[in-house]
């Protein structure tokens, strides 16, 4: 359920015509629906009403301050993976007591920043990180609450680049070896062992891998308890998929039902780190057709958004629906939608049947709210697009379009370069 709908063949975001915003802010731009974001957050959060839980929005999926603020206002916490994300969430007003910090390569400065900010939980991913965190916490005279991120070796059946819980992946500590690491961490003066975390992958379209991982984790928790290491937090990560095309991912209530069923009788606080399922279908990328051209082999629509704006098709071969902002009623063609970047990998859609586009037409690239803007870059010296949020009949730019001056900010030509 989202709020990007047609009225008389004109695409609207809530009550605002997309074409009007394109005229006023220019193209390309990312467009988010406040109502959709709020509803999707609520759909996840309320599905777990039956148990003690905390929904920590995964900031990497969409990191704009306005979006972070919206979820903080709904009582949400944040799942962060860098000092930069910590900076953002604190600026947006997220309660530090609701922040969890994952990632295999946290630097000492980042650990220190997070400790000083009094975050809830460090999801530590290696023996060396455990030692490093103990040391930094000792220096600051603080105790760091930790969860060990375990790798349960469960196949999430998703794209290999976004599978994280297989034994060949770099993430976490092998679940069979984790108890030994817990025992060592429990003996360190500046750590408070309080959780277990696990994240097996992203864009999962079935519930069973989540449940398989959960069962393995619960088994380990009872072993830890028996060994005198009580666990309070169980962080199950994110990963629930969305429909980009014809996928049929489980509804949040189905996902939550299966998890709650497996956790029945446990005395744990469940932490969730959803990203895509909340923002994925809450945002679109609006672009304008610059030219069209046909070779003997193919038709191309060349648009003003490119792989630097939306990297997912180039990187994962992922699918985003292509729609007209104003349906023209033209015949259908099979075409590639490509950007101006000098790479063959610069495409937003390939060999897709669509109503023909003409120069000047606006195009909506759907389901771009997650890992869209947050993965964008300045490749080919392209200023990043602006971001816009609609609430009912109002809209606001929530990140300005970058300028050429922004592109060279911080660059220095030293004296020895003549
Ligand atoms: N927690 C951890 C530890 C993660 O690594 C991730 C995503 C999440 C939570 C959120 O997962 P979600 O609920 O959004 O599936 N750029 C890729 C996705 C990378 C996901 C990385 N980790 C894409 O565009 O599909």
Tab-separated table of C-alpha atoms and ligand atoms in Angstrom:
chain	number	residue	atom	x	y	z
A	1	UNK	CA	0.000	0.000	0.000
A	2	UNK	CA	1.543	3.307	-1.045
A	3	UNK	CA	0.415	6.806	-1.883
A	4	UNK	CA	1.670	7.122	-5.464
A	5	UNK	CA	-1.532	6.959	-7.451
A	6	UNK	CA	-3.020	8.139	-10.730
A	7	UNK	CA	-5.882	10.602	-10.976
A	8	UNK	CA	-7.035	11.098	-14.564
A	9	UNK	CA	-3.817	9.531	-15.861
A	10	UNK	CA	-1.678	11.967	-13.839
A	11	UNK	CA	0.654	10.571	-11.173
A	12	UNK	CA	0.168	12.046	-7.712
A	13	UNK	CA	2.114	11.628	-4.528
A	14	UNK	CA	-0.619	11.896	-1.890
A	15	UNK	CA	-2.493	15.053	-3.014
A	16	UNK	CA	0.308	16.693	-4.996
A	17	UNK	CA	0.778	16.184	-8.754
A	18	UNK	CA	4.264	14.851	-9.439
A	19	UNK	CA	4.520	16.996	-12.593
A	20	UNK	CA	3.973	20.153	-10.557
A	21	UNK	CA	6.888	19.315	-8.272
A	22	UNK	CA	9.068	18.453	-11.277
A	23	UNK	CA	8.361	21.911	-12.704
A	24	UNK	CA	9.183	23.571	-9.414
A	25	UNK	CA	12.266	21.637	-8.233
A	26	UNK	CA	13.636	20.346	-11.546
A	27	UNK	CA	14.680	16.787	-12.379
A	28	UNK	CA	15.896	14.292	-11.382
A	29	UNK	CA	14.571	14.150	-7.849
A	30	UNK	CA	13.721	11.627	-5.171
A	31	UNK	CA	10.189	11.884	-3.902
A	32	UNK	CA	8.940	10.407	-0.619
A	33	UNK	CA	5.414	10.087	0.701
A	34	UNK	CA	5.137	10.914	4.391
A	35	UNK	CA	1.949	8.862	4.792
A	36	UNK	CA	3.507	5.807	3.142
A	37	UNK	CA	6.635	5.976	5.288
A	38	UNK	CA	4.600	6.399	8.440
A	39	UNK	CA	2.249	3.552	7.570
A	40	UNK	CA	5.059	1.186	6.696
A	41	UNK	CA	6.877	1.933	9.942
A	42	UNK	CA	3.656	1.347	11.823
A	43	UNK	CA	2.942	-1.895	9.923
A	44	UNK	CA	6.178	-3.418	11.188
A	45	UNK	CA	6.195	-1.897	14.631
A	46	UNK	CA	2.586	-2.739	15.450
A	47	UNK	CA	2.934	-6.320	14.170
A	48	UNK	CA	5.213	-6.951	17.135
A	49	UNK	CA	2.904	-5.315	19.667
A	50	UNK	CA	2.537	-8.637	21.468
A	51	UNK	CA	6.146	-8.704	22.642
A	52	UNK	CA	8.713	-6.404	24.181
A	53	UNK	CA	10.486	-4.965	21.150
A	54	UNK	CA	12.318	-2.025	19.649
A	55	UNK	CA	12.146	-1.092	15.959
A	56	UNK	CA	15.499	0.380	14.923
A	57	UNK	CA	15.216	1.805	11.422
A	58	UNK	CA	18.217	0.798	9.313
A	59	UNK	CA	19.698	4.176	8.432
A	60	UNK	CA	21.775	2.946	5.504
A	61	UNK	CA	18.621	2.394	3.492
A	62	UNK	CA	17.619	6.076	3.550
A	63	UNK	CA	19.474	8.529	5.717
A	64	UNK	CA	17.816	11.912	5.199
A	65	UNK	CA	17.286	13.816	8.461
A	66	UNK	CA	13.600	14.413	7.733
A	67	UNK	CA	13.012	10.690	7.263
A	68	UNK	CA	14.966	9.814	10.405
A	69	UNK	CA	13.000	12.407	12.340
A	70	UNK	CA	9.705	10.954	11.129
A	71	UNK	CA	10.540	7.497	12.507
A	72	UNK	CA	11.989	8.895	15.721
A	73	UNK	CA	8.642	10.631	16.182
A	74	UNK	CA	6.928	7.232	15.892
A	75	UNK	CA	9.040	5.921	18.764
A	76	UNK	CA	11.625	4.260	16.538
A	77	UNK	CA	15.287	3.747	17.209
A	78	UNK	CA	18.113	3.437	14.694
A	79	UNK	CA	20.433	0.769	13.366
A	80	UNK	CA	23.694	2.468	12.403
A	81	UNK	CA	26.905	1.272	10.782
A	82	UNK	CA	29.224	4.285	10.930
A	83	UNK	CA	30.132	7.408	12.846
A	84	UNK	CA	28.479	9.403	10.083
A	85	UNK	CA	25.188	7.600	10.608
A	86	UNK	CA	25.485	8.189	14.349
A	87	UNK	CA	25.957	11.901	13.691
A	88	UNK	CA	22.845	11.959	11.510
A	89	UNK	CA	20.577	10.118	13.894
A	90	UNK	CA	21.608	12.278	16.843
A	91	UNK	CA	20.938	15.396	14.735
A	92	UNK	CA	17.526	13.993	13.849
A	93	UNK	CA	16.686	13.521	17.521
A	94	UNK	CA	16.815	9.735	17.830
A	95	UNK	CA	17.064	8.667	21.473
A	96	UNK	CA	20.618	7.283	22.021
A	97	UNK	CA	19.092	4.589	24.238
A	98	UNK	CA	17.467	3.230	21.055
A	99	UNK	CA	20.581	3.088	18.860
A	100	UNK	CA	22.308	-0.151	17.895
A	101	UNK	CA	25.608	-0.169	16.060
A	102	UNK	CA	26.595	-2.986	13.646
A	103	UNK	CA	29.412	-3.413	11.137
A	104	UNK	CA	32.636	-5.399	10.788
A	105	UNK	CA	35.014	-2.452	10.709
A	106	UNK	CA	34.212	0.053	13.441
A	107	UNK	CA	37.239	2.283	14.024
A	108	UNK	CA	38.425	3.306	17.506
A	109	UNK	CA	37.220	6.893	16.960
A	110	UNK	CA	33.791	5.579	15.998
A	111	UNK	CA	33.635	3.312	19.053
A	112	UNK	CA	34.562	6.275	21.213
A	113	UNK	CA	31.949	8.543	19.645
A	114	UNK	CA	29.263	5.903	20.187
A	115	UNK	CA	30.347	5.255	23.780
A	116	UNK	CA	30.303	8.958	24.578
A	117	UNK	CA	26.820	9.131	23.025
A	118	UNK	CA	25.603	6.330	25.338
A	119	UNK	CA	24.081	4.137	22.655
A	120	UNK	CA	22.122	1.039	23.592
A	121	UNK	CA	24.128	-1.750	22.005
A	122	UNK	CA	27.294	-2.516	20.053
A	123	UNK	CA	26.832	-5.491	17.750
A	124	UNK	CA	30.415	-6.714	17.706
A	125	UNK	CA	31.583	-8.897	14.878
A	126	UNK	CA	35.068	-10.231	15.713
A	127	UNK	CA	37.422	-11.165	18.555
A	128	UNK	CA	39.600	-8.153	17.782
A	129	UNK	CA	36.656	-5.797	17.889
A	130	UNK	CA	35.700	-7.168	21.316
A	131	UNK	CA	39.199	-6.322	22.567
A	132	UNK	CA	39.214	-2.916	20.902
A	133	UNK	CA	35.870	-1.947	22.399
A	134	UNK	CA	36.915	-3.103	25.865
A	135	UNK	CA	40.023	-0.953	25.576
A	136	UNK	CA	38.256	2.195	24.390
A	137	UNK	CA	35.545	1.795	27.037
A	138	UNK	CA	38.215	1.345	29.719
A	139	UNK	CA	39.974	4.522	28.615
A	140	UNK	CA	36.706	6.452	28.850
A	141	UNK	CA	35.723	4.868	32.166
A	142	UNK	CA	32.574	3.450	30.592
A	143	UNK	CA	30.961	0.070	30.195
A	144	UNK	CA	29.955	-0.936	26.680
A	145	UNK	CA	26.833	-3.052	26.272
A	146	UNK	CA	27.480	-5.657	23.604
A	147	UNK	CA	25.743	-8.244	21.517
A	148	UNK	CA	27.867	-10.616	19.510
A	149	UNK	CA	26.704	-10.751	15.928
A	150	UNK	CA	26.553	-14.405	15.094
A	151	UNK	CA	26.648	-15.912	11.673
A	152	UNK	CA	24.098	-18.729	11.707
A	153	UNK	CA	24.954	-20.115	8.259
A	154	UNK	CA	21.438	-19.856	6.868
A	155	UNK	CA	20.818	-19.292	3.174
A	156	UNK	CA	18.513	-16.275	2.769
A	157	UNK	CA	17.926	-17.100	-0.940
A	158	UNK	CA	18.555	-13.587	-2.139
A	159	UNK	CA	21.116	-11.811	-4.336
A	160	UNK	CA	24.656	-12.958	-3.384
A	161	UNK	CA	25.843	-9.377	-2.762
A	162	UNK	CA	23.226	-8.911	-0.059
A	163	UNK	CA	23.413	-12.333	1.606
A	164	UNK	CA	25.187	-11.894	4.910
A	165	UNK	CA	24.463	-14.947	7.047
A	166	UNK	CA	26.301	-17.645	5.106
A	167	UNK	CA	29.480	-19.061	6.545
A	168	UNK	CA	31.534	-17.674	3.656
A	169	UNK	CA	30.358	-14.109	4.352
A	170	UNK	CA	32.495	-11.598	6.237
A	171	UNK	CA	29.824	-10.861	8.824
A	172	UNK	CA	29.582	-11.917	12.438
A	173	UNK	CA	31.187	-14.797	14.296
A	174	UNK	CA	30.412	-18.416	13.440
A	175	UNK	CA	27.559	-19.393	15.742
A	176	UNK	CA	29.373	-22.569	16.774
A	177	UNK	CA	32.336	-20.538	17.989
A	178	UNK	CA	30.348	-17.694	19.508
A	179	UNK	CA	29.940	-19.182	23.038
A	180	UNK	CA	33.736	-19.133	23.490
A	181	UNK	CA	33.790	-15.452	22.527
A	182	UNK	CA	30.919	-14.744	24.934
A	183	UNK	CA	32.855	-16.380	27.767
A	184	UNK	CA	35.896	-14.233	27.039
A	185	UNK	CA	33.852	-11.020	26.659
A	186	UNK	CA	32.045	-11.723	29.936
A	187	UNK	CA	35.416	-11.709	31.664
A	188	UNK	CA	36.418	-8.282	30.321
A	189	UNK	CA	36.066	-5.430	32.770
A	190	UNK	CA	34.626	-2.793	30.461
A	191	UNK	CA	32.020	-4.801	28.597
A	192	UNK	CA	28.526	-5.773	29.623
A	193	UNK	CA	27.394	-8.776	27.648
A	194	UNK	CA	23.708	-8.326	27.051
A	195	UNK	CA	22.630	-9.479	23.627
A	196	UNK	CA	22.892	-11.613	20.542
A	197	UNK	CA	22.486	-10.188	17.077
A	198	UNK	CA	22.139	-11.665	13.640
A	199	UNK	CA	21.259	-10.350	10.179
A	200	UNK	CA	21.181	-12.889	7.385
A	201	UNK	CA	20.523	-10.786	4.314
A	202	UNK	CA	18.285	-8.331	2.564
A	203	UNK	CA	15.255	-8.542	0.267
A	204	UNK	CA	14.140	-11.894	1.683
A	205	UNK	CA	10.858	-13.022	0.212
A	206	UNK	CA	10.260	-15.963	2.528
A	207	UNK	CA	9.841	-16.243	6.266
A	208	UNK	CA	11.563	-19.597	6.725
A	209	UNK	CA	15.220	-18.398	6.659
A	210	UNK	CA	14.409	-15.888	9.422
A	211	UNK	CA	12.861	-18.627	11.533
A	212	UNK	CA	15.738	-21.044	10.846
A	213	UNK	CA	18.241	-18.427	12.002
A	214	UNK	CA	16.115	-17.520	15.018
A	215	UNK	CA	15.882	-21.124	16.164
A	216	UNK	CA	19.656	-21.501	15.994
A	217	UNK	CA	20.120	-18.264	17.934
A	218	UNK	CA	17.599	-19.238	20.614
A	219	UNK	CA	19.355	-22.553	21.067
A	220	UNK	CA	22.603	-20.692	21.654
A	221	UNK	CA	20.937	-18.288	24.076
A	222	UNK	CA	19.734	-21.154	26.259
A	223	UNK	CA	23.244	-22.577	26.260
A	224	UNK	CA	24.650	-19.177	27.284
A	225	UNK	CA	22.078	-18.873	30.060
A	226	UNK	CA	23.042	-22.315	31.331
A	227	UNK	CA	26.663	-21.168	31.291
A	228	UNK	CA	25.755	-18.182	33.487
A	229	UNK	CA	25.699	-15.567	30.737
A	230	UNK	CA	22.190	-14.108	30.726
A	231	UNK	CA	20.971	-12.487	27.506
A	232	UNK	CA	18.456	-9.659	27.431
A	233	UNK	CA	18.413	-8.447	23.817
A	234	UNK	CA	17.881	-10.488	20.701
A	235	UNK	CA	18.570	-8.387	17.597
A	236	UNK	CA	17.209	-10.150	14.526
A	237	UNK	CA	18.440	-7.557	12.013
A	238	UNK	CA	16.418	-6.488	9.012
A	239	UNK	CA	15.946	-8.065	5.630
A	240	UNK	CA	12.244	-8.380	4.937
A	241	UNK	CA	11.692	-7.958	1.202
A	242	UNK	CA	9.267	-5.856	-0.811
A	243	UNK	CA	7.504	-6.212	-4.159
A	244	UNK	CA	9.503	-4.472	-6.860
A	245	UNK	CA	7.883	-6.517	-9.608
A	246	UNK	CA	5.923	-9.721	-9.071
A	247	UNK	CA	7.600	-10.872	-5.850
A	248	UNK	CA	5.206	-11.862	-3.112
A	249	UNK	CA	7.059	-11.174	0.112
A	250	UNK	CA	5.395	-12.091	3.380
A	251	UNK	CA	3.247	-9.405	4.969
A	252	UNK	CA	4.778	-7.920	8.131
A	253	UNK	CA	2.094	-9.637	10.206
A	254	UNK	CA	3.100	-13.021	8.779
A	255	UNK	CA	6.770	-12.313	9.468
A	256	UNK	CA	6.003	-11.063	12.972
A	257	UNK	CA	3.658	-13.972	13.656
A	258	UNK	CA	6.313	-16.551	12.789
A	259	UNK	CA	8.943	-14.815	14.896
A	260	UNK	CA	6.681	-14.349	17.888
A	261	UNK	CA	5.621	-17.973	17.651
A	262	UNK	CA	9.260	-19.127	17.764
A	263	UNK	CA	9.978	-16.765	20.683
A	264	UNK	CA	7.006	-17.837	22.807
A	265	UNK	CA	7.993	-18.161	26.461
A	266	UNK	CA	11.321	-16.362	26.016
A	267	UNK	CA	12.101	-13.448	28.262
A	268	UNK	CA	13.921	-11.294	25.718
A	269	UNK	CA	13.622	-7.827	24.210
A	270	UNK	CA	13.468	-8.222	20.449
A	271	UNK	CA	15.302	-5.649	18.345
A	272	UNK	CA	14.444	-5.264	14.661
A	273	UNK	CA	16.489	-3.412	12.062
A	274	UNK	CA	14.161	-2.986	9.077
A	275	UNK	CA	15.170	-0.690	6.257
A	276	UNK	CA	13.811	-1.580	2.833
A	277	UNK	CA	10.397	-2.791	3.977
A	278	UNK	CA	9.734	0.636	5.499
A	279	UNK	CA	11.134	3.018	2.892
A	280	UNK	CA	11.438	0.987	-0.323
A	281	UNK	CA	7.975	1.664	-1.628
A	282	UNK	CA	7.747	5.017	0.131
A	283	UNK	CA	9.964	6.749	-2.402
A	284	UNK	CA	10.354	7.079	-6.166
A	285	UNK	CA	12.881	8.679	-8.496
A	286	UNK	CA	11.447	11.176	-10.954
A	287	UNK	CA	13.432	11.788	-14.101
A	288	UNK	CA	12.914	13.469	-17.470
A	289	UNK	CA	13.460	11.966	-20.900
A	290	UNK	CA	16.159	13.897	-22.762
A	291	UNK	CA	16.249	11.971	-26.017
A	292	UNK	CA	15.124	8.718	-27.504
A	293	UNK	CA	17.006	6.772	-30.087
A	294	UNK	CA	16.656	3.519	-31.903
A	295	UNK	CA	19.385	1.387	-33.345
A	296	UNK	CA	18.742	-1.621	-35.546
A	297	UNK	CA	18.823	-3.722	-32.405
A	298	UNK	CA	17.205	-1.626	-29.761
A	299	UNK	CA	15.228	1.336	-28.536
A	300	UNK	CA	16.711	3.599	-25.908
A	301	UNK	CA	15.109	6.255	-23.767
A	302	UNK	CA	17.853	8.501	-22.451
A	303	UNK	CA	16.881	10.163	-19.189
A	304	UNK	CA	18.449	12.734	-16.887
A	305	UNK	CA	18.896	10.277	-13.993
A	306	UNK	CA	21.731	7.789	-14.153
A	307	UNK	CA	23.536	5.032	-12.285
A	308	UNK	CA	25.058	7.636	-9.982
A	309	UNK	CA	21.515	8.513	-8.862
A	310	UNK	CA	20.180	4.964	-8.642
A	311	UNK	CA	22.882	2.350	-8.579
A	312	UNK	CA	20.804	-0.743	-7.895
A	313	UNK	CA	20.120	-1.813	-11.502
A	314	UNK	CA	23.810	-1.502	-12.436
A	315	UNK	CA	25.080	-3.181	-9.286
A	316	UNK	CA	22.566	-5.950	-8.687
A	317	UNK	CA	20.668	-6.097	-11.956
A	318	UNK	CA	17.666	-5.105	-9.898
A	319	UNK	CA	14.227	-4.294	-11.211
A	320	UNK	CA	12.410	-0.987	-10.756
A	321	UNK	CA	9.054	-0.407	-12.392
A	322	UNK	CA	9.055	2.376	-15.000
A	323	UNK	CA	5.931	4.515	-15.277
A	324	UNK	CA	4.767	7.615	-17.053
A	325	UNK	CA	4.044	10.593	-14.815
A	326	UNK	CA	1.352	11.594	-17.310
A	327	UNK	CA	0.048	8.570	-19.167
A	328	UNK	CA	0.060	9.566	-22.834
A	329	UNK	CA	-1.800	6.569	-24.259
A	330	UNK	CA	0.918	5.803	-26.819
A	331	UNK	CA	1.682	2.371	-28.246
A	332	UNK	CA	3.958	0.047	-26.324
A	333	UNK	CA	7.588	-0.533	-27.223
A	334	UNK	CA	10.399	-2.615	-25.807
A	335	UNK	CA	13.252	-0.368	-24.714
A	336	UNK	CA	16.180	0.253	-22.391
A	337	UNK	CA	16.059	3.246	-20.069
A	338	UNK	CA	19.580	4.636	-19.802
A	339	UNK	CA	21.313	7.636	-18.260
A	340	UNK	CA	23.972	10.033	-19.572
A	341	UNK	CA	26.913	8.264	-17.858
A	342	UNK	CA	29.697	6.890	-20.013
A	343	UNK	CA	29.287	3.226	-19.119
A	344	UNK	CA	27.233	0.472	-20.657
A	345	UNK	CA	26.205	-0.488	-17.120
A	346	UNK	CA	24.385	2.825	-16.831
A	347	UNK	CA	20.814	1.654	-17.165
A	348	UNK	CA	17.681	1.895	-15.077
A	349	UNK	CA	15.721	-0.719	-17.019
A	350	UNK	CA	16.558	-3.147	-19.775
A	351	UNK	CA	14.497	-4.786	-22.495
A	352	UNK	CA	11.351	-3.575	-20.850
A	353	UNK	CA	7.946	-3.213	-22.445
A	354	UNK	CA	6.551	0.243	-21.782
A	355	UNK	CA	4.393	2.935	-23.301
A	356	UNK	CA	6.713	4.930	-25.559
A	357	UNK	CA	8.333	8.060	-24.149
A	358	UNK	CA	9.176	11.261	-25.980
A	359	UNK	CA	11.695	13.945	-25.089
A	360	UNK	CA	10.391	16.107	-22.256
A	361	UNK	CA	8.207	13.352	-20.782
A	362	UNK	CA	8.527	12.710	-17.066
A	363	UNK	CA	9.253	9.173	-15.925
A	364	UNK	CA	8.748	7.672	-12.486
A	365	UNK	CA	11.199	4.983	-11.410
A	366	UNK	CA	9.256	3.182	-8.722
A	367	UNK	CA	10.286	1.559	-5.416
A	368	UNK	CA	13.410	3.684	-5.140
A	369	UNK	CA	13.054	4.789	-1.519
A	370	UNK	CA	15.520	2.254	-0.106
A	371	UNK	CA	19.179	2.255	-1.136
A	372	UNK	CA	18.378	4.843	-3.805
A	373	UNK	CA	19.589	8.245	-2.715
A	374	UNK	CA	21.678	6.702	0.067
A	375	UNK	CA	23.852	4.894	-2.501
A	376	UNK	CA	24.058	7.793	-4.931
A	377	UNK	CA	27.362	9.363	-5.896
A	378	UNK	CA	28.871	12.170	-7.925
A	379	UNK	CA	30.279	9.908	-10.634
A	380	UNK	CA	30.811	11.754	-13.911
A	381	UNK	CA	30.737	14.936	-11.787
A	382	UNK	CA	26.987	14.861	-11.600
A	383	UNK	CA	25.523	16.881	-8.727
A	384	UNK	CA	23.316	14.680	-6.597
A	385	UNK	CA	19.561	14.988	-7.066
A	386	UNK	CA	17.357	16.768	-4.559
A	387	UNK	CA	15.012	14.950	-2.206
A	388	UNK	CA	11.415	16.005	-1.679
A	389	UNK	CA	8.801	14.897	0.841
A	390	UNK	CA	5.051	15.209	0.421
A	391	UNK	CA	2.590	15.302	3.263
A	392	UNK	CA	-1.015	15.449	2.096
A	393	UNK	CA	-1.259	18.549	-0.113
A	394	UNK	CA	2.086	20.051	0.913
A	395	UNK	CA	5.595	19.285	-0.133
A	396	UNK	CA	9.077	20.350	0.923
A	397	UNK	CA	12.583	19.929	-0.397
A	398	UNK	CA	14.329	17.859	2.294
A	399	UNK	CA	17.729	17.949	0.612
A	400	UNK	CA	18.742	20.561	-1.885
A	401	UNK	CA	20.025	19.655	-5.288
A	402	UNK	CA	23.807	19.838	-5.285
A	403	UNK	CA	25.513	22.583	-7.257
A	404	UNK	CA	28.713	22.629	-9.272
A	405	UNK	CA	30.377	24.389	-6.318
A	406	UNK	CA	29.352	21.452	-4.104
A	407	UNK	CA	31.178	19.148	-6.485
A	408	UNK	CA	34.582	20.735	-5.827
A	409	UNK	CA	34.089	21.567	-2.144
A	410	UNK	CA	37.203	20.533	-0.220
A	411	UNK	CA	39.390	20.102	-3.270
A	412	UNK	CA	42.800	21.800	-3.131
A	413	UNK	CA	45.350	22.429	-5.841
A	414	UNK	CA	48.728	22.350	-4.037
A	415	UNK	CA	51.534	24.778	-4.921
A	416	UNK	CA	53.593	22.046	-6.557
A	417	UNK	CA	50.930	21.525	-9.189
A	418	UNK	CA	51.475	24.125	-11.825
B	1	LIG	N1	20.807	-4.666	9.651
B	1	LIG	C1	22.021	-4.927	9.125
B	1	LIG	C2	23.104	-5.351	10.006
B	1	LIG	C3	22.224	-4.803	7.748
B	1	LIG	O1	23.408	-5.084	7.224
B	1	LIG	C4	21.139	-4.382	6.920
B	1	LIG	C5	21.313	-4.218	5.475
B	1	LIG	C6	19.902	-4.094	7.530
B	1	LIG	C7	19.775	-4.246	8.894
B	1	LIG	C8	18.707	-3.615	6.747
B	1	LIG	O2	18.268	-4.536	5.826
B	1	LIG	P1	16.884	-4.321	5.032
B	1	LIG	O3	15.757	-4.412	6.038
B	1	LIG	O4	16.921	-2.998	4.371
B	1	LIG	O5	16.877	-5.443	4.060
B	1	LIG	N2	22.161	-1.986	-1.115
B	1	LIG	C9	21.401	-3.225	-1.158
B	1	LIG	C10	20.973	-3.699	0.213
B	1	LIG	C11	22.115	-3.834	1.192
B	1	LIG	C12	21.662	-4.268	2.549
B	1	LIG	C13	22.773	-4.162	3.530
B	1	LIG	N3	22.416	-4.447	4.879
B	1	LIG	C14	20.223	-3.035	-2.111
B	1	LIG	O6	20.082	-1.976	-2.689
B	1	LIG	O7	19.456	-3.967	-2.312
